[in-house]
Every structure is written in C-alpha cells, then in structure tokens.
Short mmCIF file of C-alpha atoms and ligand atoms in Angstrom, two decimals:
data_model
loop_
_atom_site.label_atom_id
_atom_site.label_comp_id
_atom_site.label_asym_id
_atom_site.label_seq_id
_atom_site.Cartn_x
_atom_site.Cartn_y
_atom_site.Cartn_z
CA MET L 151 -1.93 -20.90 -9.36
CA LYS L 152 -1.80 -17.13 -9.65
CA VAL L 153 -3.47 -14.63 -7.33
CA LEU L 154 -4.71 -11.40 -8.93
CA LYS L 155 -5.86 -8.34 -7.00
CA PHE L 156 -7.91 -5.56 -8.54
CA GLY L 157 -8.25 -2.34 -6.55
CA GLY L 158 -11.21 -0.04 -6.12
CA THR L 159 -10.59 1.96 -9.28
CA SER L 160 -10.25 -1.19 -11.39
CA VAL L 161 -13.76 -2.25 -10.37
CA GLY L 162 -15.05 1.32 -10.04
CA SER L 163 -17.90 1.08 -12.58
CA ALA L 164 -19.92 -1.54 -14.44
CA GLN L 165 -17.71 -0.93 -17.46
CA ARG L 166 -14.50 -1.45 -15.46
CA MET L 167 -15.94 -4.66 -13.98
CA LYS L 168 -16.57 -5.95 -17.49
CA GLU L 169 -13.00 -5.15 -18.44
CA VAL L 170 -11.70 -7.00 -15.38
CA ALA L 171 -13.88 -9.98 -16.30
CA LYS L 172 -12.32 -10.01 -19.78
CA LEU L 173 -8.82 -9.82 -18.33
CA ILE L 174 -9.26 -12.76 -15.99
CA THR L 175 -11.03 -15.24 -18.25
CA ASP L 176 -8.15 -16.88 -20.08
CA GLY L 177 -8.91 -20.46 -19.09
CA GLU L 178 -6.26 -20.55 -16.34
CA GLN L 179 -7.41 -21.34 -12.82
CA LYS L 180 -6.83 -18.37 -10.51
CA ILE L 181 -7.85 -16.58 -7.33
CA VAL L 182 -9.05 -13.01 -7.81
CA VAL L 183 -9.10 -10.61 -4.86
CA LEU L 184 -11.33 -7.56 -5.23
CA SER L 185 -11.59 -4.25 -3.39
CA ALA L 186 -14.84 -2.39 -2.91
CA MET L 187 -15.84 -0.16 -5.84
CA SER L 188 -13.80 3.02 -5.52
CA GLY L 189 -15.27 5.56 -3.12
CA THR L 190 -17.45 2.98 -1.40
CA THR L 191 -15.28 2.35 1.65
CA ASN L 192 -14.94 6.11 2.17
CA THR L 193 -18.71 6.45 1.99
CA LEU L 194 -19.15 3.63 4.50
CA VAL L 195 -16.73 5.44 6.81
CA GLU L 196 -18.83 8.58 6.39
CA ILE L 197 -21.99 6.66 7.25
CA SER L 198 -20.29 5.34 10.38
CA ASP L 199 -19.27 8.88 11.36
CA TYR L 200 -22.90 9.98 11.29
CA LEU L 201 -23.87 6.98 13.39
CA TYR L 202 -21.12 7.65 15.93
CA LYS L 203 -22.52 11.17 16.16
CA LYS L 204 -25.99 9.74 16.71
CA ASN L 205 -27.36 11.26 13.53
CA PRO L 206 -29.30 8.40 11.86
CA GLU L 207 -30.96 10.79 9.41
CA GLY L 208 -27.62 11.97 8.09
CA ALA L 209 -26.54 8.34 7.79
CA ASN L 210 -29.73 7.31 6.04
CA GLU L 211 -29.40 9.98 3.43
CA ILE L 212 -25.96 8.75 2.45
CA ILE L 213 -27.04 5.11 2.61
CA ASN L 214 -29.90 5.84 0.20
CA ARG L 215 -27.65 7.72 -2.17
CA LEU L 216 -25.11 4.88 -2.21
CA GLU L 217 -27.82 2.30 -2.74
CA ALA L 218 -29.19 4.26 -5.71
CA LYS L 219 -25.73 4.26 -7.26
CA TYR L 220 -25.50 0.51 -6.91
CA LYS L 221 -28.91 0.04 -8.50
CA GLN L 222 -27.60 1.87 -11.52
CA HIS L 223 -24.39 -0.19 -11.62
CA VAL L 224 -26.47 -3.38 -11.58
CA ASN L 225 -28.63 -2.18 -14.46
CA GLU L 226 -25.56 -1.42 -16.53
CA LEU L 227 -23.67 -4.59 -15.64
CA TYR L 228 -26.06 -7.42 -16.45
CA SER L 229 -27.86 -8.20 -19.66
CA THR L 230 -30.40 -10.67 -18.31
CA ASP L 231 -33.32 -9.93 -15.98
CA GLU L 232 -32.49 -13.03 -14.01
CA TYR L 233 -29.06 -11.71 -12.99
CA LYS L 234 -30.26 -8.14 -12.57
CA GLN L 235 -32.90 -9.32 -10.14
CA LYS L 236 -30.66 -11.76 -8.30
CA THR L 237 -27.95 -9.14 -7.73
CA GLN L 238 -30.44 -6.39 -6.94
CA GLU L 239 -31.90 -8.60 -4.21
CA PHE L 240 -28.50 -9.26 -2.73
CA ILE L 241 -27.63 -5.57 -2.71
CA LYS L 242 -30.96 -4.62 -1.19
CA ALA L 243 -30.42 -7.13 1.62
CA GLN L 244 -26.96 -5.69 2.34
CA PHE L 245 -28.30 -2.13 2.43
CA ASP L 246 -31.21 -3.15 4.68
CA TYR L 247 -28.61 -4.71 6.92
CA ILE L 248 -26.61 -1.46 6.95
CA ARG L 249 -29.84 0.41 7.81
CA SER L 250 -30.51 -1.92 10.73
CA TYR L 251 -27.42 -0.43 12.37
CA THR L 252 -28.89 3.05 12.37
CA LYS L 253 -31.35 2.14 15.12
CA ASP L 254 -29.09 1.05 17.94
CA ILE L 255 -25.86 1.84 19.76
CA PHE L 256 -22.94 2.22 17.45
CA THR L 257 -19.43 1.08 18.33
CA LEU L 258 -16.22 0.02 16.60
CA PHE L 259 -17.73 -3.44 16.24
CA GLU L 260 -20.71 -2.17 14.23
CA GLU L 261 -18.46 0.08 12.16
CA LYS L 262 -16.39 -2.90 11.05
CA VAL L 263 -19.49 -4.75 9.92
CA ILE L 264 -20.50 -1.71 7.86
CA LEU L 265 -17.03 -1.30 6.34
CA ALA L 266 -17.12 -4.93 5.20
CA GLN L 267 -20.14 -4.34 2.95
CA GLY L 268 -18.18 -2.74 0.08
CA GLU L 269 -16.12 -5.83 -0.66
CA LEU L 270 -19.06 -8.18 0.00
CA ILE L 271 -21.06 -6.34 -2.66
CA SER L 272 -18.32 -5.89 -5.30
CA THR L 273 -17.33 -9.56 -5.20
CA ASN L 274 -20.96 -10.66 -5.44
CA MET L 275 -21.47 -8.40 -8.45
CA VAL L 276 -18.41 -9.65 -10.33
CA THR L 277 -19.06 -13.32 -9.54
CA ASN L 278 -22.64 -12.99 -10.78
CA TYR L 279 -21.43 -11.21 -13.90
CA LEU L 280 -18.94 -13.97 -14.69
CA GLN L 281 -21.60 -16.63 -14.12
CA GLU L 282 -23.99 -14.75 -16.40
CA GLN L 283 -21.25 -14.87 -19.03
CA GLY L 284 -21.06 -18.65 -18.58
CA VAL L 285 -17.74 -18.64 -16.73
CA ASN L 286 -17.24 -21.23 -14.00
CA ALA L 287 -16.67 -18.66 -11.26
CA ILE L 288 -17.07 -19.30 -7.53
CA LEU L 289 -17.23 -16.86 -4.64
CA LEU L 290 -14.83 -17.75 -1.81
CA PRO L 291 -16.09 -16.10 1.39
CA ALA L 292 -13.08 -14.36 2.95
CA LEU L 293 -14.80 -14.35 6.32
CA GLU L 294 -14.47 -18.15 6.33
CA PHE L 295 -10.67 -18.20 6.06
CA MET L 296 -9.10 -14.75 6.55
CA ARG L 297 -8.40 -14.36 10.24
CA THR L 298 -6.25 -12.30 12.60
CA ASP L 299 -4.94 -13.45 15.97
CA LYS L 300 -5.03 -11.78 19.41
CA ASN L 301 -2.32 -9.32 18.30
CA SER L 302 -4.40 -8.37 15.23
CA GLU L 303 -1.80 -10.09 13.05
CA PRO L 304 -2.95 -12.45 10.28
CA ASP L 305 -2.85 -16.10 11.31
CA PRO L 306 -1.14 -17.86 8.37
CA VAL L 307 -1.69 -21.41 9.64
CA TYR L 308 -5.44 -20.87 10.01
CA ILE L 309 -5.68 -19.06 6.69
CA LYS L 310 -3.86 -21.81 4.82
CA GLU L 311 -5.96 -24.59 6.29
CA LYS L 312 -9.36 -22.89 5.92
CA LEU L 313 -8.64 -21.54 2.45
CA ALA L 314 -7.60 -25.01 1.25
CA ALA L 315 -10.89 -26.36 2.61
CA GLN L 316 -12.85 -23.69 0.72
CA LEU L 317 -11.00 -24.42 -2.52
CA GLU L 318 -11.71 -28.13 -2.14
CA ILE L 319 -15.46 -27.54 -2.21
CA HIS L 320 -15.19 -26.50 -5.88
CA PRO L 321 -11.94 -28.00 -7.16
CA ASP L 322 -12.83 -27.46 -10.81
CA ALA L 323 -13.81 -23.80 -10.75
CA GLU L 324 -11.94 -21.64 -13.23
CA ILE L 325 -12.06 -18.45 -11.20
CA TYR L 326 -12.27 -18.06 -7.45
CA ILE L 327 -13.39 -14.57 -6.51
CA THR L 328 -12.82 -13.34 -2.97
CA GLN L 329 -13.00 -10.17 -0.88
CA GLY L 330 -9.89 -8.19 -0.08
CA PHE L 331 -9.57 -6.21 3.15
CA ILE L 332 -12.14 -8.05 5.29
CA CYS L 333 -11.44 -10.76 7.86
CA ARG L 334 -12.49 -12.07 11.24
CA ASN L 335 -10.49 -11.36 14.37
CA ALA L 336 -9.43 -13.76 17.13
CA TYR L 337 -12.93 -13.53 18.64
CA GLY L 338 -14.64 -14.42 15.39
CA GLU L 339 -15.95 -10.88 14.88
CA ILE L 340 -15.92 -9.17 11.50
CA ASP L 341 -12.80 -7.04 11.20
CA ASN L 342 -10.47 -5.73 8.50
CA LEU L 343 -6.81 -5.49 7.55
CA GLN L 344 -6.81 -1.66 7.67
CA ARG L 345 -7.52 0.77 4.83
CA GLY L 346 -5.96 -0.30 1.56
CA GLY L 347 -5.71 -3.83 2.99
CA SER L 348 -6.74 -5.69 -0.16
CA ASP L 349 -3.11 -5.87 -1.25
CA TYR L 350 -2.36 -7.52 2.06
CA THR L 351 -5.16 -10.05 1.45
CA ALA L 352 -3.65 -10.91 -1.94
CA SER L 353 -0.20 -11.36 -0.43
CA LEU L 354 -1.55 -13.57 2.38
CA ILE L 355 -3.55 -15.71 -0.04
CA GLY L 356 -0.57 -15.98 -2.38
CA ALA L 357 1.55 -17.29 0.48
CA ALA L 358 -1.23 -19.63 1.68
CA VAL L 359 -1.64 -21.36 -1.70
CA ASN L 360 2.04 -21.04 -2.62
CA ALA L 361 1.06 -19.09 -5.73
CA SER L 362 3.38 -18.87 -8.71
CA GLU L 363 2.83 -15.12 -8.83
CA ILE L 364 0.78 -12.41 -7.13
CA GLN L 365 -0.47 -9.74 -9.50
CA ILE L 366 -1.54 -6.36 -8.18
CA TRP L 367 -3.62 -4.62 -10.83
CA THR L 368 -4.19 -0.92 -10.44
CA ASP L 369 -5.34 1.94 -12.61
CA ILE L 370 -2.01 3.66 -12.57
CA ASP L 371 1.40 2.91 -13.86
CA GLY L 372 2.74 5.03 -11.06
CA MET L 373 6.23 3.64 -10.97
CA HIS L 374 7.28 5.89 -13.80
CA ASP L 375 5.31 7.95 -16.27
CA ASN L 376 2.80 9.43 -13.85
CA ASP L 377 5.10 9.99 -10.96
CA PRO L 378 7.23 13.11 -11.18
CA ARG L 379 9.10 12.06 -8.09
CA ILE L 380 10.73 9.14 -9.81
CA VAL L 381 13.21 9.83 -12.53
CA ASP L 382 14.42 7.16 -14.85
CA LYS L 383 14.72 8.47 -18.33
CA THR L 384 15.84 5.32 -20.09
CA SER L 385 13.09 2.80 -19.40
CA PRO L 386 10.33 2.00 -16.94
CA VAL L 387 11.43 0.07 -13.89
CA ARG L 388 10.73 -3.52 -14.89
CA HIS L 389 12.16 -5.34 -11.95
CA LEU L 390 12.74 -4.50 -8.30
CA HIS L 391 14.01 -6.45 -5.33
CA PHE L 392 11.54 -6.47 -2.41
CA GLU L 393 13.99 -4.27 -0.50
CA GLU L 394 14.30 -1.81 -3.37
CA ALA L 395 10.51 -1.57 -3.48
CA ALA L 396 10.49 -0.98 0.29
CA GLU L 397 13.05 1.85 -0.05
CA LEU L 398 10.96 3.48 -2.77
CA ALA L 399 7.72 3.16 -0.81
CA TYR L 400 8.92 5.84 1.64
CA PHE L 401 9.12 8.27 -1.24
CA GLY L 402 5.45 7.89 -1.97
CA ALA L 403 6.21 5.93 -5.09
CA LYS L 404 2.97 4.32 -6.12
CA ILE L 405 4.05 0.88 -5.18
CA LEU L 406 3.04 -1.48 -2.46
CA HIS L 407 3.34 -0.88 1.21
CA PRO L 408 6.23 -3.04 2.48
CA THR L 409 4.16 -4.66 5.23
CA CYS L 410 1.63 -5.80 2.64
CA VAL L 411 4.16 -7.76 0.63
CA GLN L 412 5.90 -9.29 3.66
CA PRO L 413 4.05 -12.66 3.32
CA ALA L 414 4.96 -12.83 -0.37
CA LYS L 415 8.57 -11.92 0.33
CA TYR L 416 8.92 -14.63 3.00
CA ALA L 417 7.24 -17.24 0.83
CA ASN L 418 9.47 -16.12 -2.06
CA ILE L 419 6.53 -15.41 -4.34
CA PRO L 420 7.08 -12.70 -6.96
CA VAL L 421 4.66 -9.78 -6.96
CA ARG L 422 3.87 -8.12 -10.28
CA LEU L 423 2.38 -4.64 -10.50
CA LEU L 424 0.18 -4.25 -13.54
CA ASN L 425 -1.87 -1.47 -15.02
CA THR L 426 -5.53 -2.11 -15.81
CA MET L 427 -5.48 0.71 -18.36
CA GLU L 428 -2.62 -0.91 -20.24
CA PRO L 429 -3.09 -4.63 -19.63
CA THR L 430 -0.51 -5.90 -22.10
CA ALA L 431 2.37 -3.87 -20.62
CA PRO L 432 4.78 -6.07 -18.66
CA GLY L 433 4.49 -4.00 -15.48
CA THR L 434 6.98 -4.15 -12.64
CA LEU L 435 8.08 -7.42 -11.10
CA ILE L 436 9.08 -7.39 -7.42
CA SER L 437 10.95 -10.45 -6.22
CA ASN L 438 13.87 -11.65 -4.13
CA ASP L 439 16.20 -11.54 -7.16
CA THR L 440 18.70 -8.74 -7.53
CA GLU L 441 19.94 -7.49 -10.85
CA LYS L 442 23.63 -7.46 -10.14
CA GLY L 443 25.15 -4.01 -9.95
CA LYS L 444 22.15 -2.28 -11.47
CA THR L 445 20.88 1.10 -10.32
CA LYS L 446 17.09 1.14 -10.66
CA ALA L 447 15.56 4.45 -9.77
CA VAL L 448 16.05 7.83 -8.21
CA ALA L 449 13.38 9.22 -5.92
CA ALA L 450 12.98 12.39 -3.90
CA LYS L 451 11.03 13.56 -0.89
CA ASP L 452 10.41 17.22 0.01
CA ASN L 453 9.70 19.01 3.26
CA ILE L 454 12.59 17.52 5.14
CA THR L 455 14.19 19.20 8.13
CA ALA L 456 17.79 18.50 9.09
CA ILE L 457 18.97 18.84 12.69
CA LYS L 458 22.61 18.78 13.74
CA ILE L 459 23.72 18.32 17.35
CA LYS L 460 27.40 19.02 17.90
CA SER L 461 29.04 18.28 21.21
CA SER L 462 32.65 17.93 22.24
CA ARG L 463 31.31 15.81 25.07
CA MET L 464 30.35 13.20 22.51
CA LEU L 465 34.01 12.44 21.83
CA LEU L 466 34.68 8.96 23.17
CA ALA L 467 31.50 9.11 25.27
CA HIS L 468 28.88 6.41 25.23
CA GLY L 469 25.14 6.79 25.53
CA PHE L 470 25.05 10.09 23.59
CA LEU L 471 23.08 8.72 20.65
CA ARG L 472 20.60 7.05 22.97
CA LYS L 473 19.88 10.36 24.68
CA VAL L 474 19.39 12.08 21.34
CA PHE L 475 17.10 9.34 20.00
CA GLU L 476 15.03 9.29 23.18
CA ILE L 477 14.12 12.92 22.64
CA PHE L 478 12.73 12.16 19.19
CA GLU L 479 10.97 9.10 20.54
CA SER L 480 9.29 11.05 23.33
CA TYR L 481 7.74 13.34 20.70
CA GLN L 482 6.71 10.42 18.44
CA THR L 483 8.88 11.82 15.68
CA SER L 484 10.62 9.30 13.50
CA ILE L 485 14.08 9.91 12.13
CA ASP L 486 14.68 9.17 8.45
CA MET L 487 18.32 9.80 7.63
CA ILE L 488 21.14 9.82 10.11
CA CYS L 489 24.86 10.63 9.83
CA THR L 490 27.32 10.67 12.69
CA SER L 491 30.87 11.83 13.32
CA GLU L 492 32.91 11.63 16.48
CA VAL L 493 31.69 15.01 17.66
CA GLY L 494 28.27 15.39 16.20
CA VAL L 495 25.20 13.78 14.75
CA SER L 496 22.84 14.97 12.01
CA VAL L 497 19.37 13.56 11.55
CA SER L 498 16.51 14.35 9.22
CA ILE L 499 12.81 14.32 10.02
CA ASP L 500 9.69 14.92 7.92
CA ASN L 501 7.27 15.56 10.76
CA THR L 502 7.92 18.96 12.35
CA LYS L 503 4.90 19.03 14.64
CA HIS L 504 7.09 18.99 17.75
CA LEU L 505 10.18 20.62 16.27
CA ASN L 506 10.41 23.38 18.85
CA GLU L 507 10.13 21.04 21.82
CA ILE L 508 12.66 18.67 20.25
CA LEU L 509 15.15 21.50 19.67
CA ASP L 510 14.67 22.74 23.22
CA ASP L 511 15.44 19.33 24.66
CA LEU L 512 18.39 18.70 22.32
CA LYS L 513 20.09 21.88 23.50
CA LYS L 514 20.89 20.10 26.78
CA TYR L 515 23.34 17.93 24.88
CA GLY L 516 25.08 20.21 22.43
CA THR L 517 24.93 23.01 19.92
CA VAL L 518 21.91 22.59 17.67
CA THR L 519 21.59 23.74 14.04
CA VAL L 520 18.45 23.41 11.91
CA ASP L 521 18.08 23.48 8.12
CA GLN L 522 14.58 23.55 6.72
CA ASP L 523 13.12 23.10 3.21
CA MET L 524 15.47 20.26 2.51
CA CYS L 525 14.93 17.28 0.28
CA ILE L 526 16.07 13.66 0.42
CA ILE L 527 17.28 12.23 -2.86
CA CYS L 528 17.53 8.50 -2.85
CA VAL L 529 19.27 6.26 -5.36
CA VAL L 530 17.91 2.73 -5.32
CA GLY L 531 19.47 -0.36 -6.82
CA ASP L 532 21.94 -3.15 -6.13
CA LEU L 533 24.34 -1.01 -4.12
CA GLU L 534 26.01 -3.81 -2.20
CA TRP L 535 29.17 -2.43 -0.62
CA GLU L 536 31.50 -4.75 -2.47
CA ASN L 537 30.30 -3.40 -5.81
CA VAL L 538 32.60 -0.59 -6.82
CA GLY L 539 32.11 2.60 -8.74
CA PHE L 540 28.48 3.51 -8.08
CA GLU L 541 29.30 5.81 -5.14
CA ALA L 542 31.74 7.71 -7.32
CA LYS L 543 29.18 8.01 -10.11
CA ALA L 544 26.45 9.25 -7.77
CA LEU L 545 28.82 11.70 -6.08
CA ASP L 546 30.06 12.92 -9.43
CA ALA L 547 26.47 13.69 -10.39
CA MET L 548 26.15 15.85 -7.27
CA ARG L 549 29.38 17.71 -8.04
CA ASP L 550 27.77 21.17 -8.37
CA ILE L 551 25.12 20.72 -5.71
CA PRO L 552 25.58 21.59 -2.03
CA VAL L 553 25.02 18.35 -0.11
CA ARG L 554 24.07 18.53 3.56
CA MET L 555 24.15 14.79 4.40
CA ILE L 556 25.09 11.54 2.68
CA SER L 557 23.90 8.17 3.95
CA PHE L 558 25.06 4.82 2.66
CA GLY L 559 25.33 1.37 4.20
CA GLY L 560 22.01 1.32 6.02
CA SER L 561 20.86 -1.22 3.48
CA ASN L 562 22.39 -2.78 0.40
CA TYR L 563 19.91 -1.03 -1.80
CA ASN L 564 20.11 2.66 -1.13
CA ILE L 565 22.31 5.74 -1.05
CA SER L 566 20.68 8.96 0.08
CA PHE L 567 21.62 12.61 -0.18
CA LEU L 568 20.10 15.49 1.73
CA ILE L 569 20.09 18.67 -0.33
CA ARG L 570 18.16 21.93 -0.54
CA GLU L 571 14.69 21.61 -2.03
CA GLU L 572 15.57 24.26 -4.61
CA ASP L 573 18.33 22.04 -5.97
CA LYS L 574 16.08 19.00 -6.33
CA LYS L 575 15.30 19.25 -10.00
CA LYS L 576 18.91 19.77 -10.95
CA ALA L 577 20.03 16.87 -8.74
CA LEU L 578 17.43 14.46 -10.14
CA GLN L 579 18.35 15.39 -13.69
CA SER L 580 22.05 15.08 -13.09
CA LEU L 581 21.70 11.71 -11.29
CA SER L 582 19.50 10.44 -14.07
CA ASP L 583 22.07 11.52 -16.68
CA HIS L 584 24.99 9.98 -14.82
CA LEU L 585 23.37 6.77 -13.65
CA PHE L 586 21.06 5.83 -16.49
CA ASN L 587 22.16 7.73 -19.57
CA ASN L 588 25.92 7.47 -19.00
CA LYS L 589 26.51 11.13 -19.66
P1 ADP H 126 -6.55 0.90 -6.41
O1 ADP H 126 -6.56 0.05 -5.19
O2 ADP H 126 -6.77 0.17 -7.69
O3 ADP H 126 -5.35 1.78 -6.49
P2 ADP H 126 -8.32 2.71 -5.15
O4 ADP H 126 -9.64 3.22 -5.55
O5 ADP H 126 -8.20 1.94 -3.90
O6 ADP H 126 -7.83 1.79 -6.33
O7 ADP H 126 -7.28 3.89 -5.16
C1 ADP H 126 -7.70 5.18 -5.34
C2 ADP H 126 -6.63 5.99 -6.04
O8 ADP H 126 -5.45 6.03 -5.23
C3 ADP H 126 -6.16 5.44 -7.37
O9 ADP H 126 -6.87 5.99 -8.42
C4 ADP H 126 -4.71 5.87 -7.47
O10 ADP H 126 -4.56 7.11 -8.16
C5 ADP H 126 -4.30 6.05 -6.05
N1 ADP H 126 -3.44 4.96 -5.61
C6 ADP H 126 -3.64 3.66 -5.76
N2 ADP H 126 -2.68 2.94 -5.21
C7 ADP H 126 -1.82 3.82 -4.67
C8 ADP H 126 -0.59 3.71 -3.92
N3 ADP H 126 -0.07 2.54 -3.59
N4 ADP H 126 0.01 4.86 -3.53
C9 ADP H 126 -0.52 6.04 -3.84
N5 ADP H 126 -1.66 6.21 -4.52
C10 ADP H 126 -2.30 5.13 -4.93
N1 LIG H 127 -11.76 -1.00 0.23
C1 LIG H 127 -10.71 -0.84 1.21
C2 LIG H 127 -10.23 0.59 1.25
O1 LIG H 127 -10.71 1.40 0.48
C3 LIG H 127 -9.57 -1.78 0.99
C4 LIG H 127 -8.83 -1.65 -0.32
O2 LIG H 127 -9.36 -1.09 -1.27
O3 LIG H 127 -7.70 -2.14 -0.40
O4 LIG H 127 -9.42 0.90 2.06
MG1 MG H 128 -6.97 0.42 -3.07
#
C-alpha cells in the first residue's frame, strides 16, 4: 500500500481539493494524509494569540472570518444539497467548538485543541467530496492511532497496532483519508507533531503499514527549477539518498526535513516528492540506494561567518577543541563547518546573535580572526572516500576562486567550500560546468 501526503497548498481551495480527488482515485487502495487548507493553521495560531491575550472579541472576529471562508469552500466543493448540508453542519460544529474556548481560561492545552481543527475540517471535506463522487473513501481518525510518548516522541508500536485496528474496520475501502500533524500525547490529550508535521505523519504511517512508497505531494517542484540555490543544469534531481537529502535540507532546499523522514529511512521505505501542479512528472525519489559515484547537486547558503582561532598552545595539547566548542554551546550557537590544523581551528556559523560575546571568550585561547559575508557551497552526491577523482574535479572548478575553508569526510555525501558571498555565482556556475556538463 502507498501513503500519499498532500500539503496545505495542495488542498488550499475547493478546486485544488477536486484535483487531489482526481489524482488519488485510480482504483488502488491507499492512505492519504492531508494538511489543513493553507493559511488555516496560521489563522488558528492567530486566534490562540488573541485568547492568550484575553481578547475574545479579537479572536471572535477572526473565527467568524475563517468560518465564512469555509462556508464558501463548501458551496464550491459539493454539487448536491445533501453533501453541502452535511459538511456545513460539521464545520459549524467545529467552529462552535472553537468559540467555546473564547469564554474560559486559555492554556497550551486549549491551543492544541484549536490547532487540530484545520486538519479535522480538511479531511472531513475531502472524504465527503469523495463519497459524493461515489468513491469508497473512509476517514481514519488520527487521534485514535497517532500518539506520542512521555518524551513527546511518536510511539511506533502503539501507532502500528491502533492503525491496523482502524484499517480492519473497513478492509475494503479504496481510500483511507487521515489527518496529518495532529496526535494525542502520553496523557491522551490532543497534541501535534509541530508545525509542518504532516510530512512526519505520512512517514510514521508509511513505516507502520510497511508501505511500498510514501509520496509527498506539494505545490512546488522546489528541488530544481524554482530554487535558485540549487544548480544542476543537466537534469532535475531524480534520485537522492536519504543522507543526500539531509545534506541539502540545511541549504533550505525545498525538500523534507530529515527528522520527518527518519521513520521511512529506518523502515527502508522510499519517499517520493511529487508536484501537484505537474502530476505526471516523475518527481524526486529519496531512498537508501546510492547511485554509485554520481554527483547530484550543488547548493549554497549565504550569510555565513567564519571564525579562526590560532594558538601555538594547541600544538600537541588536548582539550583545546572542547574549550572552543563549549564557548559556542554556551551561546546556543551551532557550528556548521569545521576545519582543524595542528595549530588552529576554523569554524563557520550562520547565527551571529552572540558573535561579540563568542569572540570575546575565544580570545582567551588564541588569536581570533573573523570573516563575514561568506557563503557555504556544498556538493552533494556519492562522495565515498574510496571513489577517486571527484575531489580533483570540484577543486579544479574552484581554481580561480579564493577558498577560505574546505570540508570533506564528515559524511560520505558531501564536500563543502567556504567562499566569499560575492564569488558565489561564479563558483556555482563553475561547479555546475565541471561536475554536470563535463566542461
Ligand atoms: P505544502 O505543505 O503543500 O508545501 P503549505 O501550505 O504547508 O503547503 O506550504 C506553504 C508554502 O510553503 C508552499 O506554497 C511552498 O511554497 C512552501 N513550502 C512548502 N514546503 C516547503 C519546504 N519543505 N521548504 C520550504 N518551503 C516550503
Ligand atoms: N497544518 C500544519 C501546519 O501548517 C501541519 C502541516 O501542514 O504540515 O503547520
Ligand atoms: Mg505544509
């Protein structure tokens, strides 16, 4: 069985819901995970903000506006009065429920109940639409099987068992629709898997049912055409290893967050990224397979600051790196790239909030140099150390560009260069020419 996830934009209007319905009715049995209609979760957060601030009028105004929008969606979505009425009643009940929270104390607990409404409504709408179209579609209530434990981590054993029980109630359904994002916590309260968590839901369900594939449908084909940060002139990236996808995620590539695909990666279930606007395109497949020796993509990230700490005391000393790292840790600043020599260490950071304090503290241990407006360029692919030649190719591409740091060997899938931001375009072009176009 396949698991398909459609994000907020893919179900963002009655028209988009109809298109999703068309896409998923091919006779194959499947589980479909849906987000809230785009903008809804943000609006529910806004409503909660008013309630935290004890402004029920402010909240009510937004609630009414959102409800009016949904009324319109319902009118556009269904062709029969029966389904219009049925869905309208459901939506009214949910909004009345939201309103009931404007009268009492408001805490994190109430906020989570409110945030859950977006997915509860979107899945009800799509299930009703499919049923109106005569499709054997069933709504699987995520709150009955999606659960986190005392550490707020999903509980895979519980999920597997309870989901199987839900599926057994309607073994012959063609399409099982369920809510992304929402769950219950260890105390049985309504909770969620954090913003954007519908992808996580899909990955968890995929692992629980041992799916043949998890498809993440979005409105963008961000891996290539739309993303200026990724350069690959020859062809779109068709296939990535989970680790390659994780490397690219740091660069803001519009792919999945690594933690979201963890369950799929462990269960060895391929994840395919597809574009709702171009449904017949093959998309990008992420799996545990590597394409031997192939370089996949080049990505870049701006606004990087490089810091070098040079100390003759570091020579043959131990504990130096720990002291340096502890300074960054104490200012909650994560280090991205790191290069060391016997007498110095260079690191790069992208969060400069505490730069001055960090520099001050580092000066205890050596001479400190800072370079700002730098850029990380990252080459991603099967760069296993025993493969030969790719380092030379990448370095050759950087021949005319001043390189501040080079990092390789941290993973089998990445080689990174730190250069000046102003040289970024030239570097990306040259790497693309050398690595993909064999110039
Ligand atoms: P979806 O989940 O289908 O992407 P959302 O409404 O949740 O839909 O996303 C809102 C917008 O965020 C999308 O239109 C898209 O441009 C952008 N977006 C979606 N996914 C990502 C991503 N992984 N990284 C960055 N931007 C994204
Ligand atoms: N609706 C939730 C959000 O906007 C979850 C999701 O779309 O993945 O964050
Ligand atoms: Mg989303």
